């Protein structure tokens, strides 16, 4: 099957993979830091705990992306990783509140690490399926559809997570695990990979050959990043690193900021982030079409500018408004506007990366995208936690703003990766 058209139905089905992944992370980031406070840990240490799992991901995501490029099975090159990783990730995710109840920090930490290890097994392959089945000129629109489904998952996490959490803190994890598993199974059942990625009858692929090719391609991809004379790939990945440092710092500590700085319930803080996800979801598909119309770089620059504007508004409102109820409503409004800008950034970033390479290396470049975004996960929480411990929770929004401003600057040096029309 040749990739010659834009199949909305197929992408909507594929979107369930991203839906399941995007459902898990908001629950994880919103409530695990609160769980860790039970152990009387400092914010800096909680930040480090929240990044230990990502150390696995930063190593694994590029490797798994390239490994899936080289894999050939009867199901295809991406599906085996989904079938292995998703069930194990669901089980370990559902065990997080149970290990908290046992009040054994080492056991909870071990479970968190395994959960993220299993998530890393299938994340790159799921996302790499989008460019696999979509031609270049439609990838911004396709990523819009995928991110729309991801937005639905995040929205469900924030809005359904609040009443579930208020009833029983473990319920969001149990329900989330089941939904995530079902979503990944839908991808396996309804998305059929191209025949050229399936092993022909009697054909055997030796693992050692696949592994050698994987390591060689990973080295080549990293060489593309750091030694290429033309620096667009490096600057794009650096931009991704910077804006995800800002975003992940905010996402990790915003519920704590809401509870300990503003004096509102953590579930209400999570709901504020839910409004951000709501507008992100609503604007994901239009953001893809805007990127294909006016250019991805220009669209991402506008999106970053919107996020910067609402962060400035957030800082000013905390200094002007003294009524907590009114301030909470202002936060709801500002974060809702921010979701529009974040959609313009996020939807167009992955297509920019994968359009800097050839079809055979899409999985590897998808892995690079996640390498840099996961590096942000490692840097952001302890960095934000350090400033919170030393100065206070009011540093959170300022730190986020700084990294989004830096991302705008580095993005302007990107010269490649825009829409290709065949």
CSV table of C-alpha atoms in Angstrom, one decimal:
chain,number,residue,atom,x,y,z
A,1,UNK,CA,0.0,0.0,0.0
A,2,UNK,CA,1.5,3.3,-1.0
A,3,UNK,CA,1.1,6.4,1.2
A,4,UNK,CA,-0.7,8.6,-1.3
A,5,UNK,CA,-3.7,9.9,0.7
A,6,UNK,CA,-4.8,11.3,4.0
A,7,UNK,CA,-7.1,8.8,5.7
A,8,UNK,CA,-8.9,10.6,8.6
A,9,UNK,CA,-10.6,7.4,9.7
A,10,UNK,CA,-7.3,5.4,9.9
A,11,UNK,CA,-5.6,8.3,11.8
A,12,UNK,CA,-8.5,8.5,14.2
A,13,UNK,CA,-8.1,4.8,15.0
A,14,UNK,CA,-4.4,5.3,15.4
A,15,UNK,CA,-5.1,8.2,17.6
A,16,UNK,CA,-6.3,5.8,20.3
A,17,UNK,CA,-2.7,4.9,20.9
A,18,UNK,CA,-1.8,8.5,21.7
A,19,UNK,CA,-5.1,8.8,23.6
A,20,UNK,CA,-4.0,6.0,25.9
A,21,UNK,CA,-0.5,7.4,26.5
A,22,UNK,CA,-1.9,11.0,27.0
A,23,UNK,CA,-4.4,9.7,29.6
A,24,UNK,CA,-1.7,8.2,31.8
A,25,UNK,CA,0.8,11.1,32.1
A,26,UNK,CA,-1.5,13.8,33.4
A,27,UNK,CA,-2.6,11.5,36.2
A,28,UNK,CA,0.9,10.5,36.9
A,29,UNK,CA,2.3,14.0,36.9
A,30,UNK,CA,-0.7,15.5,38.9
A,31,UNK,CA,-0.9,13.0,41.7
A,32,UNK,CA,2.4,11.2,42.2
A,33,UNK,CA,4.2,14.3,43.5
A,34,UNK,CA,1.4,14.6,46.1
A,35,UNK,CA,1.8,10.9,47.0
A,36,UNK,CA,5.5,11.4,47.5
A,37,UNK,CA,4.9,14.2,50.0
A,38,UNK,CA,3.5,11.5,52.3
A,39,UNK,CA,7.1,10.4,52.7
A,40,UNK,CA,8.1,14.0,53.9
A,41,UNK,CA,10.4,14.5,50.9
A,42,UNK,CA,11.6,18.0,49.8
A,43,UNK,CA,10.4,19.4,46.5
A,44,UNK,CA,13.9,19.0,45.1
A,45,UNK,CA,14.0,15.3,46.0
A,46,UNK,CA,10.5,14.8,44.7
A,47,UNK,CA,11.7,16.4,41.4
A,48,UNK,CA,14.6,13.9,41.3
A,49,UNK,CA,12.2,11.0,42.1
A,50,UNK,CA,10.0,12.2,39.2
A,51,UNK,CA,13.0,12.0,36.8
A,52,UNK,CA,14.5,8.6,37.7
A,53,UNK,CA,12.0,6.9,35.5
A,54,UNK,CA,12.8,9.2,32.6
A,55,UNK,CA,16.4,8.2,32.6
A,56,UNK,CA,15.2,4.8,31.3
A,57,UNK,CA,13.1,6.6,28.7
A,58,UNK,CA,15.9,8.9,27.5
A,59,UNK,CA,18.1,5.9,26.8
A,60,UNK,CA,15.3,3.6,25.5
A,61,UNK,CA,13.1,5.8,23.3
A,62,UNK,CA,15.7,6.5,20.5
A,63,UNK,CA,16.9,2.9,20.8
A,64,UNK,CA,13.4,1.5,20.6
A,65,UNK,CA,12.5,3.8,17.7
A,66,UNK,CA,15.5,2.6,15.7
A,67,UNK,CA,15.0,-1.0,16.7
A,68,UNK,CA,11.4,-0.9,15.5
A,69,UNK,CA,12.7,0.5,12.2
A,70,UNK,CA,14.8,-2.7,11.8
A,71,UNK,CA,12.2,-5.1,13.2
A,72,UNK,CA,10.2,-7.4,10.8
A,73,UNK,CA,7.5,-9.7,12.1
A,74,UNK,CA,4.2,-11.1,10.8
A,75,UNK,CA,2.4,-8.2,12.6
A,76,UNK,CA,4.8,-5.6,11.3
A,77,UNK,CA,7.6,-3.5,12.8
A,78,UNK,CA,5.8,-1.5,15.4
A,79,UNK,CA,3.1,-3.8,16.8
A,80,UNK,CA,5.2,-6.3,18.8
A,81,UNK,CA,6.4,-3.4,21.1
A,82,UNK,CA,2.8,-2.3,21.7
A,83,UNK,CA,1.7,-5.8,22.6
A,84,UNK,CA,4.6,-6.3,25.0
A,85,UNK,CA,4.8,-2.9,26.6
A,86,UNK,CA,1.1,-1.8,27.0
A,87,UNK,CA,-0.2,-4.6,29.3
A,88,UNK,CA,2.9,-4.4,31.6
A,89,UNK,CA,2.7,-0.6,31.8
A,90,UNK,CA,-1.0,-0.8,32.7
A,91,UNK,CA,-0.4,-3.3,35.5
A,92,UNK,CA,2.5,-1.3,37.1
A,93,UNK,CA,0.6,2.0,36.7
A,94,UNK,CA,-2.4,0.6,38.6
A,95,UNK,CA,0.0,-0.5,41.4
A,96,UNK,CA,1.2,3.0,42.2
A,97,UNK,CA,-1.6,3.9,44.7
A,98,UNK,CA,-1.3,0.4,46.2
A,99,UNK,CA,2.4,0.8,46.9
A,100,UNK,CA,1.6,4.3,48.4
A,101,UNK,CA,-0.9,2.7,50.7
A,102,UNK,CA,1.8,0.3,51.9
A,103,UNK,CA,4.0,3.3,52.7
A,104,UNK,CA,7.1,1.7,51.4
A,105,UNK,CA,9.1,4.3,49.4
A,106,UNK,CA,11.5,1.8,47.9
A,107,UNK,CA,8.7,-0.3,46.6
A,108,UNK,CA,6.8,2.6,45.2
A,109,UNK,CA,10.0,3.9,43.5
A,110,UNK,CA,10.7,0.4,42.0
A,111,UNK,CA,7.2,0.3,40.7
A,112,UNK,CA,7.4,3.8,39.1
A,113,UNK,CA,10.7,2.8,37.4
A,114,UNK,CA,9.2,-0.4,35.9
A,115,UNK,CA,6.0,1.4,34.9
A,116,UNK,CA,8.1,4.0,32.9
A,117,UNK,CA,10.3,1.3,31.5
A,118,UNK,CA,7.3,-0.5,30.0
A,119,UNK,CA,5.8,2.8,28.8
A,120,UNK,CA,9.0,3.5,26.9
A,121,UNK,CA,8.9,0.1,25.2
A,122,UNK,CA,5.9,1.1,23.1
A,123,UNK,CA,5.7,5.0,23.0
A,124,UNK,CA,8.1,5.5,20.0
A,125,UNK,CA,6.6,2.7,17.9
A,126,UNK,CA,3.0,4.1,18.5
A,127,UNK,CA,4.0,7.6,17.5
A,128,UNK,CA,6.1,6.4,14.5
A,129,UNK,CA,3.0,4.8,13.0
A,130,UNK,CA,1.7,8.3,12.1
A,131,UNK,CA,4.4,9.2,9.6
A,132,UNK,CA,4.4,5.5,8.5
A,133,UNK,CA,0.9,5.7,7.2
A,134,UNK,CA,0.9,9.4,6.1
A,135,UNK,CA,2.6,11.3,3.3
A,136,UNK,CA,4.7,14.3,4.1
A,137,UNK,CA,2.3,17.0,2.9
A,138,UNK,CA,-0.4,15.7,5.3
A,139,UNK,CA,1.7,15.1,8.4
A,140,UNK,CA,0.8,18.3,10.2
A,141,UNK,CA,-2.9,17.6,9.7
A,142,UNK,CA,-2.3,14.0,10.7
A,143,UNK,CA,-0.4,15.0,13.8
A,144,UNK,CA,-3.3,17.3,14.6
A,145,UNK,CA,-5.7,14.4,14.5
A,146,UNK,CA,-3.3,12.3,16.7
A,147,UNK,CA,-2.9,15.2,19.2
A,148,UNK,CA,-6.7,15.8,19.2
A,149,UNK,CA,-7.0,12.2,20.4
A,150,UNK,CA,-4.2,12.8,22.9
A,151,UNK,CA,-6.1,15.9,24.1
A,152,UNK,CA,-9.2,13.8,24.6
A,153,UNK,CA,-7.1,11.5,26.8
A,154,UNK,CA,-5.6,14.3,28.8
A,155,UNK,CA,-9.0,15.9,29.1
A,156,UNK,CA,-10.5,12.7,30.4
A,157,UNK,CA,-7.6,12.4,32.9
A,158,UNK,CA,-8.1,15.9,34.3
A,159,UNK,CA,-11.9,16.1,34.3
A,160,UNK,CA,-12.8,12.5,35.2
A,161,UNK,CA,-9.7,12.2,37.4
A,162,UNK,CA,-10.9,14.9,39.8
A,163,UNK,CA,-14.2,13.2,41.0
A,164,UNK,CA,-12.5,9.8,40.9
A,165,UNK,CA,-9.6,11.1,43.0
A,166,UNK,CA,-11.9,12.9,45.5
A,167,UNK,CA,-13.8,9.6,46.0
A,168,UNK,CA,-10.7,7.4,46.2
A,169,UNK,CA,-7.1,8.5,45.3
A,170,UNK,CA,-6.5,5.1,43.7
A,171,UNK,CA,-9.4,5.2,41.3
A,172,UNK,CA,-7.8,7.4,38.6
A,173,UNK,CA,-5.0,4.9,38.4
A,174,UNK,CA,-7.1,1.8,38.2
A,175,UNK,CA,-9.5,3.2,35.6
A,176,UNK,CA,-6.7,4.9,33.7
A,177,UNK,CA,-4.8,1.6,33.4
A,178,UNK,CA,-7.8,-0.2,31.9
A,179,UNK,CA,-8.6,2.5,29.4
A,180,UNK,CA,-5.0,2.8,28.3
A,181,UNK,CA,-4.7,-0.9,27.7
A,182,UNK,CA,-8.0,-1.1,25.7
A,183,UNK,CA,-6.9,1.9,23.6
A,184,UNK,CA,-3.6,0.2,22.6
A,185,UNK,CA,-5.4,-3.0,21.7
A,186,UNK,CA,-7.6,-1.0,19.3
A,187,UNK,CA,-4.4,0.2,17.5
A,188,UNK,CA,-3.1,-3.4,17.2
A,189,UNK,CA,-6.5,-4.7,15.9
A,190,UNK,CA,-7.3,-2.0,13.4
A,191,UNK,CA,-4.0,-0.5,12.1
A,192,UNK,CA,-2.4,-2.8,9.5
A,193,UNK,CA,1.3,-2.1,8.8
A,194,UNK,CA,2.6,-2.1,5.2
A,195,UNK,CA,3.4,-5.5,3.8
A,196,UNK,CA,7.1,-4.6,3.2
A,197,UNK,CA,7.5,-4.5,7.0
A,198,UNK,CA,6.2,-8.0,7.5
A,199,UNK,CA,8.4,-11.1,7.4
A,200,UNK,CA,7.7,-13.3,4.4
A,201,UNK,CA,7.0,-17.0,4.9
A,202,UNK,CA,10.2,-18.8,5.7
A,203,UNK,CA,12.2,-15.7,6.1
A,204,UNK,CA,14.2,-15.4,9.4
A,205,UNK,CA,15.6,-12.3,10.9
A,206,UNK,CA,18.5,-12.8,13.3
A,207,UNK,CA,18.3,-10.6,16.4
A,208,UNK,CA,22.1,-9.9,16.4
A,209,UNK,CA,21.8,-8.5,12.9
A,210,UNK,CA,18.9,-6.3,13.9
A,211,UNK,CA,20.7,-5.1,17.0
A,212,UNK,CA,23.9,-4.2,15.1
A,213,UNK,CA,21.9,-2.3,12.5
A,214,UNK,CA,20.0,-0.5,15.3
A,215,UNK,CA,23.2,0.6,17.0
A,216,UNK,CA,24.7,1.7,13.7
A,217,UNK,CA,21.6,3.7,12.8
A,218,UNK,CA,21.4,5.3,16.2
A,219,UNK,CA,25.0,6.5,15.9
A,220,UNK,CA,24.3,7.8,12.5
A,221,UNK,CA,21.2,9.7,13.7
A,222,UNK,CA,23.1,11.3,16.6
A,223,UNK,CA,25.9,12.2,14.1
A,224,UNK,CA,23.2,13.9,12.0
A,225,UNK,CA,22.3,16.0,15.1
A,226,UNK,CA,25.6,17.1,16.3
A,227,UNK,CA,28.1,17.0,13.4
A,228,UNK,CA,26.0,18.2,10.4
A,229,UNK,CA,27.1,21.5,9.0
A,230,UNK,CA,23.5,22.6,8.7
A,231,UNK,CA,22.1,23.0,12.2
A,232,UNK,CA,18.4,22.9,11.7
A,233,UNK,CA,17.9,19.5,13.3
A,234,UNK,CA,20.0,20.4,16.3
A,235,UNK,CA,18.2,23.8,16.8
A,236,UNK,CA,14.8,22.2,16.4
A,237,UNK,CA,15.6,19.5,19.0
A,238,UNK,CA,17.1,22.2,21.3
A,239,UNK,CA,13.8,24.2,20.9
A,240,UNK,CA,11.9,21.0,21.9
A,241,UNK,CA,14.1,20.5,24.9
A,242,UNK,CA,13.6,24.1,26.1
A,243,UNK,CA,9.8,24.3,25.7
A,244,UNK,CA,9.3,20.9,27.3
A,245,UNK,CA,11.5,22.0,30.3
A,246,UNK,CA,9.1,24.9,30.8
A,247,UNK,CA,6.0,22.7,30.2
A,248,UNK,CA,7.1,19.8,32.4
A,249,UNK,CA,8.2,22.0,35.3
A,250,UNK,CA,4.7,23.6,35.3
A,251,UNK,CA,2.9,20.3,34.8
A,252,UNK,CA,4.8,18.5,37.6
A,253,UNK,CA,4.4,21.2,40.3
A,254,UNK,CA,1.3,23.1,39.3
A,255,UNK,CA,-1.0,21.0,41.6
A,256,UNK,CA,1.5,21.5,44.4
A,257,UNK,CA,1.6,25.2,43.6
A,258,UNK,CA,-2.2,25.3,43.7
A,259,UNK,CA,-2.3,23.6,47.1
A,260,UNK,CA,0.6,25.1,48.9
A,261,UNK,CA,0.8,28.6,47.3
A,262,UNK,CA,-2.8,29.4,46.3
A,263,UNK,CA,-4.5,27.4,49.1
A,264,UNK,CA,-6.8,25.5,46.8
A,265,UNK,CA,-7.3,21.7,46.5
A,266,UNK,CA,-4.9,19.8,44.3
A,267,UNK,CA,-7.7,18.3,42.3
A,268,UNK,CA,-8.9,21.9,41.5
A,269,UNK,CA,-5.3,22.7,40.3
A,270,UNK,CA,-5.4,19.6,38.1
A,271,UNK,CA,-8.7,20.9,36.7
A,272,UNK,CA,-7.0,24.2,35.7
A,273,UNK,CA,-4.6,22.1,33.7
A,274,UNK,CA,-7.7,20.3,32.4
A,275,UNK,CA,-8.9,23.5,30.7
A,276,UNK,CA,-5.5,23.8,29.1
A,277,UNK,CA,-5.9,20.3,27.7
A,278,UNK,CA,-9.5,21.1,26.6
A,279,UNK,CA,-8.5,23.9,24.4
A,280,UNK,CA,-5.4,22.0,23.2
A,281,UNK,CA,-7.7,19.2,22.1
A,282,UNK,CA,-10.2,21.5,20.4
A,283,UNK,CA,-7.5,23.3,18.5
A,284,UNK,CA,-5.2,20.3,17.6
A,285,UNK,CA,-6.7,19.6,14.2
A,286,UNK,CA,-7.0,23.3,13.1
A,287,UNK,CA,-3.4,23.8,14.3
A,288,UNK,CA,-2.2,21.1,11.9
A,289,UNK,CA,-4.0,22.8,9.0
A,290,UNK,CA,-2.6,26.2,9.9
A,291,UNK,CA,0.9,24.6,10.0
A,292,UNK,CA,0.4,23.2,6.5
A,293,UNK,CA,-1.0,26.5,5.2
A,294,UNK,CA,1.4,29.2,6.6
A,295,UNK,CA,4.4,27.0,7.6
A,296,UNK,CA,5.2,24.9,10.6
A,297,UNK,CA,7.9,27.2,12.0
A,298,UNK,CA,5.8,30.3,11.8
A,299,UNK,CA,2.9,28.5,13.4
A,300,UNK,CA,5.1,27.2,16.3
A,301,UNK,CA,6.4,30.7,16.8
A,302,UNK,CA,2.9,32.2,17.1
A,303,UNK,CA,2.0,29.4,19.5
A,304,UNK,CA,5.0,30.0,21.7
A,305,UNK,CA,4.2,33.7,21.8
A,306,UNK,CA,0.6,32.9,23.0
A,307,UNK,CA,1.9,30.7,25.8
A,308,UNK,CA,4.4,33.4,26.8
A,309,UNK,CA,1.7,36.0,26.9
A,310,UNK,CA,-0.6,33.9,29.2
A,311,UNK,CA,2.4,33.2,31.5
A,312,UNK,CA,3.0,36.9,31.8
A,313,UNK,CA,-0.7,37.3,32.5
A,314,UNK,CA,-0.5,34.6,35.2
A,315,UNK,CA,2.4,36.4,37.0
A,316,UNK,CA,0.6,39.7,36.9
A,317,UNK,CA,-2.7,38.3,38.1
A,318,UNK,CA,-1.1,36.8,41.1
A,319,UNK,CA,0.3,40.2,42.1
A,320,UNK,CA,-2.8,42.2,41.4
A,321,UNK,CA,-5.7,39.9,42.5
A,322,UNK,CA,-6.0,39.0,46.2
A,323,UNK,CA,-9.3,37.2,46.1
A,324,UNK,CA,-8.5,33.4,45.8
A,325,UNK,CA,-11.9,32.6,44.1
A,326,UNK,CA,-11.4,35.3,41.5
A,327,UNK,CA,-7.8,34.4,40.9
A,328,UNK,CA,-8.7,30.7,40.4
A,329,UNK,CA,-11.3,31.8,37.7
A,330,UNK,CA,-8.6,34.0,36.0
A,331,UNK,CA,-6.2,31.0,36.0
A,332,UNK,CA,-8.9,28.9,34.3
A,333,UNK,CA,-9.3,31.5,31.6
A,334,UNK,CA,-5.6,32.1,31.0
A,335,UNK,CA,-4.8,28.4,30.9
A,336,UNK,CA,-7.7,27.8,28.5
A,337,UNK,CA,-6.1,30.4,26.1
A,338,UNK,CA,-2.7,28.8,26.6
A,339,UNK,CA,-4.0,25.5,25.3
A,340,UNK,CA,-4.6,27.1,21.8
A,341,UNK,CA,-0.9,28.2,21.7
A,342,UNK,CA,0.4,24.9,22.9
A,343,UNK,CA,-1.5,23.1,20.2
A,344,UNK,CA,0.2,25.2,17.5
A,345,UNK,CA,3.6,24.3,19.0
A,346,UNK,CA,3.1,20.6,19.7
A,347,UNK,CA,1.2,19.5,16.6
A,348,UNK,CA,3.8,20.9,14.2
A,349,UNK,CA,7.0,19.9,16.0
A,350,UNK,CA,7.1,16.1,15.4
A,351,UNK,CA,6.3,16.5,11.6
A,352,UNK,CA,9.1,19.0,11.4
A,353,UNK,CA,11.6,16.5,12.8
A,354,UNK,CA,10.5,13.5,10.7
A,355,UNK,CA,10.5,15.6,7.5
A,356,UNK,CA,14.2,16.1,8.0
A,357,UNK,CA,14.9,12.4,7.2
A,358,UNK,CA,13.8,9.5,4.9
A,359,UNK,CA,11.0,7.0,5.4
A,360,UNK,CA,13.4,4.2,6.6
A,361,UNK,CA,14.6,6.3,9.5
A,362,UNK,CA,11.3,7.7,10.7
A,363,UNK,CA,11.3,5.6,13.9
A,364,UNK,CA,14.8,6.7,14.8
A,365,UNK,CA,14.0,10.4,14.3
A,366,UNK,CA,10.8,9.9,16.3
A,367,UNK,CA,13.1,8.5,19.0
A,368,UNK,CA,15.3,11.6,18.8
A,369,UNK,CA,12.2,13.7,19.3
A,370,UNK,CA,11.4,11.8,22.5
A,371,UNK,CA,15.1,11.7,23.6
A,372,UNK,CA,15.0,15.5,23.8
A,373,UNK,CA,11.6,15.8,25.3
A,374,UNK,CA,12.4,13.2,27.9
A,375,UNK,CA,15.7,15.0,28.6
A,376,UNK,CA,13.4,17.9,29.6
A,377,UNK,CA,11.6,15.6,32.0
A,378,UNK,CA,14.9,14.8,33.7
A,379,UNK,CA,16.0,18.5,33.9
A,380,UNK,CA,12.7,20.2,34.7
A,381,UNK,CA,11.4,18.7,37.9
A,382,UNK,CA,14.6,18.9,40.1
A,383,UNK,CA,15.4,22.3,38.6
A,384,UNK,CA,11.9,23.7,39.5
A,385,UNK,CA,11.9,21.8,42.8
A,386,UNK,CA,15.3,23.4,43.7
A,387,UNK,CA,14.0,27.0,43.1
A,388,UNK,CA,10.8,26.2,45.0
A,389,UNK,CA,12.8,25.0,48.0
A,390,UNK,CA,15.2,28.0,47.9
A,391,UNK,CA,12.8,30.8,47.0
A,392,UNK,CA,9.2,29.6,46.9
A,393,UNK,CA,6.4,28.3,44.7
A,394,UNK,CA,6.1,31.7,43.0
A,395,UNK,CA,9.3,30.9,41.0
A,396,UNK,CA,7.4,28.2,39.1
A,397,UNK,CA,5.7,30.4,36.6
A,398,UNK,CA,8.8,32.6,36.1
A,399,UNK,CA,11.0,29.6,35.4
A,400,UNK,CA,8.4,28.3,32.9
A,401,UNK,CA,8.3,31.7,31.2
A,402,UNK,CA,12.1,31.9,30.8
A,403,UNK,CA,12.4,28.5,29.0
A,404,UNK,CA,9.5,29.3,26.6
A,405,UNK,CA,11.3,32.6,25.7
A,406,UNK,CA,14.5,30.8,25.0
A,407,UNK,CA,12.6,28.2,22.8
A,408,UNK,CA,11.3,31.1,20.6
A,409,UNK,CA,14.9,32.3,20.1
A,410,UNK,CA,16.3,28.9,19.1
A,411,UNK,CA,13.4,28.1,16.9
A,412,UNK,CA,14.3,31.0,14.6
A,413,UNK,CA,17.5,29.1,13.5
A,414,UNK,CA,15.5,26.2,12.1
A,415,UNK,CA,15.6,26.3,8.2
A,416,UNK,CA,14.4,22.8,7.3
A,417,UNK,CA,11.6,20.4,8.1
A,418,UNK,CA,8.7,22.3,6.7
A,419,UNK,CA,5.9,20.8,4.6
A,420,UNK,CA,7.1,18.8,1.6
A,421,UNK,CA,4.7,18.6,-1.3
A,422,UNK,CA,5.2,15.8,-3.8
